[in-house]
PDB file of C-alpha atoms in Angstrom:
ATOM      1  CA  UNK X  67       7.940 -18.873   5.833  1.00  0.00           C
ATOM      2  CA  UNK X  68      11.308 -18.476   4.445  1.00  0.00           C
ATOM      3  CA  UNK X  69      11.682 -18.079   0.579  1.00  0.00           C
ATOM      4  CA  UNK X  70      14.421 -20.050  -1.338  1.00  0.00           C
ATOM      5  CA  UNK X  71      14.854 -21.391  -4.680  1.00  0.00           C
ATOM      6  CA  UNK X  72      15.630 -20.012  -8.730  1.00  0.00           C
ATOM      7  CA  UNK X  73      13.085 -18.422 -10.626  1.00  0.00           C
ATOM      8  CA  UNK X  74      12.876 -17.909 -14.321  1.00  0.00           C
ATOM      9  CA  UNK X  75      10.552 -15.445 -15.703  1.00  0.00           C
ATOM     10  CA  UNK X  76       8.347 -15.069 -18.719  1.00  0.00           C
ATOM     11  CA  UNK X  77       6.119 -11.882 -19.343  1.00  0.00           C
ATOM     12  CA  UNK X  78       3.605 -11.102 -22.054  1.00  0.00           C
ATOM     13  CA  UNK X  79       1.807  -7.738 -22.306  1.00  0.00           C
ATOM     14  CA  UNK X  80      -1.426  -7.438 -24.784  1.00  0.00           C
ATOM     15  CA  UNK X  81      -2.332  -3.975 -25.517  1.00  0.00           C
ATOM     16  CA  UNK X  82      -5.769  -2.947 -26.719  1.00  0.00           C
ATOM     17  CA  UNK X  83      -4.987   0.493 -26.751  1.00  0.00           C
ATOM     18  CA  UNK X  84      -1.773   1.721 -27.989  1.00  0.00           C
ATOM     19  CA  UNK X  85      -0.351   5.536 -26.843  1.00  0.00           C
ATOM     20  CA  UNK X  86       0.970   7.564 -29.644  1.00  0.00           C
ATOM     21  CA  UNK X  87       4.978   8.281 -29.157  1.00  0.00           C
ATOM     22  CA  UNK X  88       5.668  11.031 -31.605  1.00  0.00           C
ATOM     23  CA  UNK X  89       5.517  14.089 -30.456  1.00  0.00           C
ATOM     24  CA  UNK X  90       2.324  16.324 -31.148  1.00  0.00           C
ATOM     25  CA  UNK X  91       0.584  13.209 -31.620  1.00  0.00           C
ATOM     26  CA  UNK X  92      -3.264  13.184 -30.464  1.00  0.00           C
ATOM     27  CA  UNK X  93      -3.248  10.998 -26.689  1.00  0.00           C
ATOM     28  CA  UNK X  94      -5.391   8.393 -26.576  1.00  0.00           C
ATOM     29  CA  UNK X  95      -8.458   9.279 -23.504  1.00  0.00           C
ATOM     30  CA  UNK X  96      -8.351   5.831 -22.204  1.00  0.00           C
ATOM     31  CA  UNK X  97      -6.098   2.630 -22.299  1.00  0.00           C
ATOM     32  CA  UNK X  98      -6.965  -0.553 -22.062  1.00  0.00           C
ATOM     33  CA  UNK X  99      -4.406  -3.529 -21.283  1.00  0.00           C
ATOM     34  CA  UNK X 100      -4.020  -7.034 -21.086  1.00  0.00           C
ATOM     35  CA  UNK X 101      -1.533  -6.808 -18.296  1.00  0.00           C
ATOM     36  CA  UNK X 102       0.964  -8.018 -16.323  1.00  0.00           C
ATOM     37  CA  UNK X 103       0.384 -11.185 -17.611  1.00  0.00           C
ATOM     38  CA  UNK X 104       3.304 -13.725 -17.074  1.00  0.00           C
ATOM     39  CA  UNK X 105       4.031 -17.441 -15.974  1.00  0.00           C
ATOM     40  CA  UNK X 106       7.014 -18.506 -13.396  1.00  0.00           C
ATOM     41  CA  UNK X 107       8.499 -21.542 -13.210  1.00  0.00           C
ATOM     42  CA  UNK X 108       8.796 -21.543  -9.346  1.00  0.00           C
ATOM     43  CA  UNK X 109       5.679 -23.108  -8.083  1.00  0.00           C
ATOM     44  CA  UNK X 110       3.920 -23.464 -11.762  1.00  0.00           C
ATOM     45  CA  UNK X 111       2.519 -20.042 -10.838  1.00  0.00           C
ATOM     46  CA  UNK X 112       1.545 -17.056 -13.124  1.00  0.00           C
ATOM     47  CA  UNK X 113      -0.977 -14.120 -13.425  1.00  0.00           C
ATOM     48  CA  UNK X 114      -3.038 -12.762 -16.141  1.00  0.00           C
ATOM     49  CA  UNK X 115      -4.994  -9.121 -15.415  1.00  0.00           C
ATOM     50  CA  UNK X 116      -6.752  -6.974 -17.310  1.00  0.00           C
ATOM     51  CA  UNK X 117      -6.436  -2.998 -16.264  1.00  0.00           C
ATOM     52  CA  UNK X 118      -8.502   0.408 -17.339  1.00  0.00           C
ATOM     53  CA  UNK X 119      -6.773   3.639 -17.228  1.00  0.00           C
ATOM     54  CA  UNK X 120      -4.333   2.294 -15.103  1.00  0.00           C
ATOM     55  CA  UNK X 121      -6.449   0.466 -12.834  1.00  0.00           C
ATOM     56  CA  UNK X 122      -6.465  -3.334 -12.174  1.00  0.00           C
ATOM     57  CA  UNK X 123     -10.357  -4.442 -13.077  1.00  0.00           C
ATOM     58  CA  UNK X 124      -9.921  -8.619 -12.585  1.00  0.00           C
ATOM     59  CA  UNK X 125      -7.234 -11.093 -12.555  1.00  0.00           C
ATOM     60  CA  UNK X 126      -7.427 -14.861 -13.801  1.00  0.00           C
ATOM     61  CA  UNK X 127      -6.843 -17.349 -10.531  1.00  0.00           C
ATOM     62  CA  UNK X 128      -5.110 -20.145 -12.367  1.00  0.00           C
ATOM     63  CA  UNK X 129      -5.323 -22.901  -9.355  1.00  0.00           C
ATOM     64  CA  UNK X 130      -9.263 -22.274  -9.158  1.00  0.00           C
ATOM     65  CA  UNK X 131      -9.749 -21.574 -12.889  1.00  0.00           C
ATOM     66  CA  UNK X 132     -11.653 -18.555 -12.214  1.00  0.00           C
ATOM     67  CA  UNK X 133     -11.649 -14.591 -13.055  1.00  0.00           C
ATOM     68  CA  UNK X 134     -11.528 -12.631  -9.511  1.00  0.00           C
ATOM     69  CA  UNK X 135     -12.346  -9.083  -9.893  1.00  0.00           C
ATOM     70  CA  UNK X 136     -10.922  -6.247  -8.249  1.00  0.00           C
ATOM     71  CA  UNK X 137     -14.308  -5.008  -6.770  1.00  0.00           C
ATOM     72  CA  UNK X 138     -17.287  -7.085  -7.041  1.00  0.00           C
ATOM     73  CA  UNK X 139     -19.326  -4.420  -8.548  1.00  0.00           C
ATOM     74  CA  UNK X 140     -17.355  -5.336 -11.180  1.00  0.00           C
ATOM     75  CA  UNK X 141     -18.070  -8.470 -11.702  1.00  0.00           C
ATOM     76  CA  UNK X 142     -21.944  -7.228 -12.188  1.00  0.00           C
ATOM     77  CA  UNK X 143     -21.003  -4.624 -14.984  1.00  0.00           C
ATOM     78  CA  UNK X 144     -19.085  -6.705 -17.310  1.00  0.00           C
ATOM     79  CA  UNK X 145     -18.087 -10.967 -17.943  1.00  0.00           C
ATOM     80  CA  UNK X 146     -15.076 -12.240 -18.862  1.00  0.00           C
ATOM     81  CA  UNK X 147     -14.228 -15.853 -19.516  1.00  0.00           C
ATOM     82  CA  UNK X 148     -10.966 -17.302 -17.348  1.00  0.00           C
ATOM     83  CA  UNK X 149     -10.610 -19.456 -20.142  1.00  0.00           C
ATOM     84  CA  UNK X 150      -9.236 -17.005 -22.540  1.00  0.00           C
ATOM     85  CA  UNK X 151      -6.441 -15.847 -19.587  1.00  0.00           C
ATOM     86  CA  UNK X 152      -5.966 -19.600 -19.094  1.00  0.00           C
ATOM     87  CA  UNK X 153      -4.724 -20.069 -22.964  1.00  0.00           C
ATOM     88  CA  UNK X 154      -2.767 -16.771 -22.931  1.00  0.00           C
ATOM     89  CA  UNK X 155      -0.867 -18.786 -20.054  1.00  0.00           C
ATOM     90  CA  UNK X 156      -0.477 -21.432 -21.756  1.00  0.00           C
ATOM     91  CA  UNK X 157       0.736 -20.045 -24.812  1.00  0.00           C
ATOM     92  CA  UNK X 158       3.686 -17.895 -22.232  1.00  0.00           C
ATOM     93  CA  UNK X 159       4.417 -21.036 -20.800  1.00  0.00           C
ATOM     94  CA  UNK X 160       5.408 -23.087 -23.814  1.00  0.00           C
ATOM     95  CA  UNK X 161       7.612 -19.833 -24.709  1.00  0.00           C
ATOM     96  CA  UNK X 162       9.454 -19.610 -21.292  1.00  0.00           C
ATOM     97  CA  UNK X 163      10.044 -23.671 -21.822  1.00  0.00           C
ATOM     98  CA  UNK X 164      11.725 -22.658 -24.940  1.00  0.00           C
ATOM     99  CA  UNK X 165      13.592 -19.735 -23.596  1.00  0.00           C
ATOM    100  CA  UNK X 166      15.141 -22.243 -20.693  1.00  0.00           C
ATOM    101  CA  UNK X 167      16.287 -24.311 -23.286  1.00  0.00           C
ATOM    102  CA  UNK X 168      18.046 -22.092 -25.029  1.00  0.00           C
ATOM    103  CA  UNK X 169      19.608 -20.541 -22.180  1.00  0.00           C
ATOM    104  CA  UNK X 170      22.682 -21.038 -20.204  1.00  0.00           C
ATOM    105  CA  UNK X 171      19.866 -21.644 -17.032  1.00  0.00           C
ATOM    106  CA  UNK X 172      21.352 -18.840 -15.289  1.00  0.00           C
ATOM    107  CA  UNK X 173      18.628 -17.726 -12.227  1.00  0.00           C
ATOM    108  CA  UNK X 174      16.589 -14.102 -12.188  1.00  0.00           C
ATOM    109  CA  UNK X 175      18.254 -11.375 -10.210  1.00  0.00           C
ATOM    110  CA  UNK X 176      16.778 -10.675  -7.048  1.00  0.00           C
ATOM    111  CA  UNK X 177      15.647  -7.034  -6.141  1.00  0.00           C
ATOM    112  CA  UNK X 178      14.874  -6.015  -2.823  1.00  0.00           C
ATOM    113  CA  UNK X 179      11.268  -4.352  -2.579  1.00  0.00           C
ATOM    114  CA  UNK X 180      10.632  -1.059  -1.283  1.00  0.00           C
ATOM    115  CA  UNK X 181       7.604  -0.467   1.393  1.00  0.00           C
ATOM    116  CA  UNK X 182       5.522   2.120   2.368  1.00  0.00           C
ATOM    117  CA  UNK X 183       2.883   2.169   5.078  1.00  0.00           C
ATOM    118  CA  UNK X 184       0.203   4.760   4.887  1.00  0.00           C
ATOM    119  CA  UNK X 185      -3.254   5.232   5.925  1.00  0.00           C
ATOM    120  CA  UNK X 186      -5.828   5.488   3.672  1.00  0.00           C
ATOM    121  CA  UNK X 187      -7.716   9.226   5.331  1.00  0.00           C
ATOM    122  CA  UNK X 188      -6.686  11.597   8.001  1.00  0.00           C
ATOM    123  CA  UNK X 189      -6.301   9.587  11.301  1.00  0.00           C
ATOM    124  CA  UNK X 190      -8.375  10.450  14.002  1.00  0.00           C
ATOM    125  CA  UNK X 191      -8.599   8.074  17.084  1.00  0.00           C
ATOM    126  CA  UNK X 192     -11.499   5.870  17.640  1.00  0.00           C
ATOM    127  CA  UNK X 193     -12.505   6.439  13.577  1.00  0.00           C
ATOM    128  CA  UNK X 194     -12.629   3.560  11.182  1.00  0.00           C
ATOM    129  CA  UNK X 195      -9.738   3.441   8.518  1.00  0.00           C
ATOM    130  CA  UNK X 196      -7.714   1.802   5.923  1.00  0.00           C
ATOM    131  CA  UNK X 197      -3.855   1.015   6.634  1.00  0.00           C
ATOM    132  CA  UNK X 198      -1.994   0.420   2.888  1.00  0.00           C
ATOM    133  CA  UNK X 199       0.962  -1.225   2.392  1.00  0.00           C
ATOM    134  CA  UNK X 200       2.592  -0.378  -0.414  1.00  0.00           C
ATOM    135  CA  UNK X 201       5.546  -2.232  -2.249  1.00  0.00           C
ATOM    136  CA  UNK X 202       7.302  -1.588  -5.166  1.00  0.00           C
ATOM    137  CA  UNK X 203      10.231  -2.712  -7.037  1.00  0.00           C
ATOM    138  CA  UNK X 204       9.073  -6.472  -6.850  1.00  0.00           C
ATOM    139  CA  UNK X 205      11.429  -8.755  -8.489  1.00  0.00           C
ATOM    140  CA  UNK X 206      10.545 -11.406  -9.212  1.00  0.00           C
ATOM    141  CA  UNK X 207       6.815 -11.234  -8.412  1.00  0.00           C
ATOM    142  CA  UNK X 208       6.775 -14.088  -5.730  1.00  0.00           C
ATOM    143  CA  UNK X 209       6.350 -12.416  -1.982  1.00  0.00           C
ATOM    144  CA  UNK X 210       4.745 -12.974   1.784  1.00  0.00           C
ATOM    145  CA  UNK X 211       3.366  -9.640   2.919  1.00  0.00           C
ATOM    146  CA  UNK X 212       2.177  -9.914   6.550  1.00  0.00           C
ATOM    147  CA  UNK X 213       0.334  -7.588   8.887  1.00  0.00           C
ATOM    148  CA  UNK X 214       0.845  -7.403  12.510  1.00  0.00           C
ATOM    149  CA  UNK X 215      -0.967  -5.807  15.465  1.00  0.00           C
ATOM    150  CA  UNK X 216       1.403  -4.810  17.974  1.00  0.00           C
ATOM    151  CA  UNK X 217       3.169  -8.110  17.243  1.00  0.00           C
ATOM    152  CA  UNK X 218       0.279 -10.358  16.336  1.00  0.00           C
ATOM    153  CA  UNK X 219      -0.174 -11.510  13.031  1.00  0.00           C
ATOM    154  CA  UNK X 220      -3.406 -10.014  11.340  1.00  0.00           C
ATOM    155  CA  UNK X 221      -5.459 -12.255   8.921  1.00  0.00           C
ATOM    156  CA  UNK X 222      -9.267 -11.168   9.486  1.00  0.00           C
ATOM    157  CA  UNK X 223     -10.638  -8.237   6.921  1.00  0.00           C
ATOM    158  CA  UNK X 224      -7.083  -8.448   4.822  1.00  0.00           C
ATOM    159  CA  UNK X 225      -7.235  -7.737   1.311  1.00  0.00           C
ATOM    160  CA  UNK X 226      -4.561  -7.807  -1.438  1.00  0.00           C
ATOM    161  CA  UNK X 227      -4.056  -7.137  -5.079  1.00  0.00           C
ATOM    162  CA  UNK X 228      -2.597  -9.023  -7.590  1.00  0.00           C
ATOM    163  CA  UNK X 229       0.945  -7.823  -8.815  1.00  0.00           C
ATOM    164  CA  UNK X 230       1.013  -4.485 -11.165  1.00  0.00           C
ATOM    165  CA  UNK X 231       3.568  -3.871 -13.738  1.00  0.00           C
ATOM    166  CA  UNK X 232       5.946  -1.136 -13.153  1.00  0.00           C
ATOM    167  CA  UNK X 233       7.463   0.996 -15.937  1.00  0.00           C
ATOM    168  CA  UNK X 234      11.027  -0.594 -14.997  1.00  0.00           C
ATOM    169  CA  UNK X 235      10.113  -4.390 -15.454  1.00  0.00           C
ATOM    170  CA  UNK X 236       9.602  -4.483 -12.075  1.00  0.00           C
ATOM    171  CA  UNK X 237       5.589  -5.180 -10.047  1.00  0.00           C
ATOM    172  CA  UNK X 238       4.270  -3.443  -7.701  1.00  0.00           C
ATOM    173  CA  UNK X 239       1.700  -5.194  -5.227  1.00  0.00           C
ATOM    174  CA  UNK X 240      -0.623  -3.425  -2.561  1.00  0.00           C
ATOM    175  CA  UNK X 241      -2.196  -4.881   0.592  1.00  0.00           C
ATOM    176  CA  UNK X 242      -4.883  -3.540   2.870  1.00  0.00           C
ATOM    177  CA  UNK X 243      -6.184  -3.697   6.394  1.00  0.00           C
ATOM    178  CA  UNK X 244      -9.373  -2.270   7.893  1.00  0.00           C
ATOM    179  CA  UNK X 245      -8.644  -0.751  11.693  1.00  0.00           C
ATOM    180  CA  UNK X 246      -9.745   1.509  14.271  1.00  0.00           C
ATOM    181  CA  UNK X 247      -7.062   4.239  15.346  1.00  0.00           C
ATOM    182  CA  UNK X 248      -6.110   3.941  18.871  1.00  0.00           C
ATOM    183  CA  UNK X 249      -3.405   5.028  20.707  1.00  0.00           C
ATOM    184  CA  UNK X 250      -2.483   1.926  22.237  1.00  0.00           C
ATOM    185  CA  UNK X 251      -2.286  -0.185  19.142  1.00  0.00           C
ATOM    186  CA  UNK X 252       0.679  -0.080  16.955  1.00  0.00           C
ATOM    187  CA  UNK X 253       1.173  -2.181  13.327  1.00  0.00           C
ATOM    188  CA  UNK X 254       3.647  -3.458  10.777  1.00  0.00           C
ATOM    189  CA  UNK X 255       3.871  -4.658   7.032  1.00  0.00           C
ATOM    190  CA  UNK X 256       6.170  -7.853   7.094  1.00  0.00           C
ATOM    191  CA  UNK X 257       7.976  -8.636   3.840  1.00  0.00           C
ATOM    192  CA  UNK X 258       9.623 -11.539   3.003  1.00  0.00           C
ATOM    193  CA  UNK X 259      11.450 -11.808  -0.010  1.00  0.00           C
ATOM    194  CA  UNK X 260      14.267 -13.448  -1.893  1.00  0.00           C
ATOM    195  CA  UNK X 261      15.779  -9.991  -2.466  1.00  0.00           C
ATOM    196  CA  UNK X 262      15.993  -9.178   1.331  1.00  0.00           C
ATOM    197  CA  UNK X 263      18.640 -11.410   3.432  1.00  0.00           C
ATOM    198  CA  UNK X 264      15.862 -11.174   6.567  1.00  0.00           C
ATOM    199  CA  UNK X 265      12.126 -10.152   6.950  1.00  0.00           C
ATOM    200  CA  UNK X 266      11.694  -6.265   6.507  1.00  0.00           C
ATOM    201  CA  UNK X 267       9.401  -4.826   8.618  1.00  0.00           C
ATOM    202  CA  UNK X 268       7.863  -1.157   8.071  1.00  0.00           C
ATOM    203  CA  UNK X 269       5.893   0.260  10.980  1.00  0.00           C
ATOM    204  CA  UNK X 270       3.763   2.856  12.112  1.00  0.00           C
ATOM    205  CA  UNK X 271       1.568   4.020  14.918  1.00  0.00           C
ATOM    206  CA  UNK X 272      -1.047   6.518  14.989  1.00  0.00           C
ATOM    207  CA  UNK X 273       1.280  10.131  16.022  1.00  0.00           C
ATOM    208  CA  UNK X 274      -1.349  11.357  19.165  1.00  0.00           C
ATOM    209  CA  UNK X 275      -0.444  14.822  20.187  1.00  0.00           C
ATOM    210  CA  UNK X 276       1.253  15.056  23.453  1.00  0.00           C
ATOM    211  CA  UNK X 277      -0.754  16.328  26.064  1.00  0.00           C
ATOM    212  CA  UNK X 278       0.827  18.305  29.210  1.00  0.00           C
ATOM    213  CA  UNK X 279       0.635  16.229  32.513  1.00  0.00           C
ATOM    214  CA  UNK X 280      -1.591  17.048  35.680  1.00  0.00           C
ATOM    215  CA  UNK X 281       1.201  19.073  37.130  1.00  0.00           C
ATOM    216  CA  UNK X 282       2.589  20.978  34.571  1.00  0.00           C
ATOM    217  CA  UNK X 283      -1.499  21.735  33.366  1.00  0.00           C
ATOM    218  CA  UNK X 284      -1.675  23.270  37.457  1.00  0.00           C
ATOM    219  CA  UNK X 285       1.055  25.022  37.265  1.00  0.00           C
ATOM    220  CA  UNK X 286       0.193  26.501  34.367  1.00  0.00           C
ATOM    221  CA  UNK X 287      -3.487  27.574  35.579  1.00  0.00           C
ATOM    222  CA  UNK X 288      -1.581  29.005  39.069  1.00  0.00           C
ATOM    223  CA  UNK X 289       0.613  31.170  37.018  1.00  0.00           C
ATOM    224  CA  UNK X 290      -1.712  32.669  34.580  1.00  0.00           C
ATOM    225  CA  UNK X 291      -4.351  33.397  38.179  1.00  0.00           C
ATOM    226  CA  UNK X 292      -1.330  35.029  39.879  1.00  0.00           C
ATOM    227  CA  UNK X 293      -0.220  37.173  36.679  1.00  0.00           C
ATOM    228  CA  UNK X 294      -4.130  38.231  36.645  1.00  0.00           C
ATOM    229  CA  UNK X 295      -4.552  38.801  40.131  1.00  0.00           C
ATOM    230  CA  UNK X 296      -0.898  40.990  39.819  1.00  0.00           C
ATOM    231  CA  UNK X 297      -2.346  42.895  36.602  1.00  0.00           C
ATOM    232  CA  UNK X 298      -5.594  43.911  38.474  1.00  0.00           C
ATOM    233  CA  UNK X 299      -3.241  45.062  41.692  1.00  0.00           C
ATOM    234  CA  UNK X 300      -1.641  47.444  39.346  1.00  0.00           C
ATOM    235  CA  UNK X 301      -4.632  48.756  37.899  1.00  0.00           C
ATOM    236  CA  UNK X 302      -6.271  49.021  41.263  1.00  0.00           C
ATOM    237  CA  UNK X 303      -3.211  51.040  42.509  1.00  0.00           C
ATOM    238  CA  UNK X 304      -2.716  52.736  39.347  1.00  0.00           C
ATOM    239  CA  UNK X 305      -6.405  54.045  39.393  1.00  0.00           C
ATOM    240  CA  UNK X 306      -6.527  55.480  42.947  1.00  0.00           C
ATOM    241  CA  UNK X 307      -3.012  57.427  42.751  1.00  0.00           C
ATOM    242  CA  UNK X 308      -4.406  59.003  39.592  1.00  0.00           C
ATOM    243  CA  UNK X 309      -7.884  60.123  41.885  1.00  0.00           C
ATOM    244  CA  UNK X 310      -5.816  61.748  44.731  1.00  0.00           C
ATOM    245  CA  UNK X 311      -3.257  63.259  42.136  1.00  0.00           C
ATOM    246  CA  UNK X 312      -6.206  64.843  40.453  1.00  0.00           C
ATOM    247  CA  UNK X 313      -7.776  65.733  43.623  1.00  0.00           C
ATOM    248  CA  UNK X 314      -5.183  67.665  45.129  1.00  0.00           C
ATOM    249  CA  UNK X 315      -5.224  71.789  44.736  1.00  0.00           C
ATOM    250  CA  UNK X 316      -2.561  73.151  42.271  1.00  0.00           C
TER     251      UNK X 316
END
């Protein structure tokens, strides 16, 4: 799917918590925040999110009019009504209309993401695992991320998260893919974005030690048997000439 189009941007943050600035002032333990929340013209789309300690806990689907939490223990712990992150949409929306109106129309910058593929633990072949692929620097927040199997696209046990805000203005968004290590198997994180001129894709492989071939492992074993057998030669030798040397009369 290629990407194409303009894209104006509105963002809204709610903070329930707010972190002291002076300095010596007493930190807050834990933050609470309504966050990213924004609407985009492009596609009518948007996001609201709620995060703890810097954690995503649920974000408001707008098409189905539902809350979607992170993890669905989640969901069992706590409630929240997607009606309330459907009005705080709303409300952003009737502000962007405004902004557009008063503006010379000019279209968002593009930024070309950044991605990093990682696993989740230390790889060891033939062990389940978690493949992560991280991108930053989102702007603005609309993105394909694809995984592949040594060229294949991936779509079975693929999970995402919604966009997260970074310091700069900018999202970050992470995507995951259950696997089993092997060393035949090799992946990639497609991106497609209307800061990139061409899909980017970021791969890796499982790095499987290099073992010695057949040969050189024979060679090896027929060197370290003749060094061995020389050694006990010497020793042999070296034993015996001491007997007669001591055995002669002075």
């Amino acid at each position: 799917m290629v990407l194409s189009g303009g894209l104006v941007l509105g963002l809204h943050t709610l903070m329930t918590l707010l972190s002291p600035q002076e300095a010596g002032a007493i930190k807050a333990d834990h933050m609470g925040s309504y966050g990213p929340a924004f609407y985009q013209s492009y596609d009518g789309s948007g996001q609201f999110t709620h995060d703890f300690d810097g954690e995503q806990l649920f974000s408001v689907d707008l098409k189905k009019r539902e809350a979607v939490w992170r993890l669905p223990e989640f969901g069992n712990l706590a409630y929240f009504d997607p009606q309330n992150g459907l009005a705080s949409i709303t409300m952003i929306k009737a502000h962007l209309d405004v902004l557009v109106e008063r503006s010379n129309r000019t279209r968002a910058a593009n930024v070309p993401p950044r991605v990093t593929v990682l696993p989740k633990s230390h790889v060891e072949l033939g062990r389940p695992n978690v493949l992560i692929c991280v991108v930053e620097n989102i702007f603005p927040p609309v993105i394909n991320i694809t995984w592949l199997r040594n060229g294949q696209t991936i779509t079975k046990g693929v999970a995402q998260t919604s966009f997260y805000a970074q310091p700069n203005h900018l999202f970050r968004k992470f995507h995951y893919l259950p696997f089993v290590p092997s060393a035949d198997d090799f992946y990639d994180c497609k991106v497609e974005h209307w800061g990139l001129d061409e899909p980017l894709f970021k791969h890796w492989e499982p790095q499987v030690p290099t073992l010695l071939p057949d040969t050189t492992e024979t060679l090896v074993c027929t060197l370290g048997l003749a060094l061995g057998l020389a050694g006990f030669l010497v020793g042999i030798t070296l034993i015996i000439t001491g007997t007669c040397l001591s055995s002669t009369p002075r």
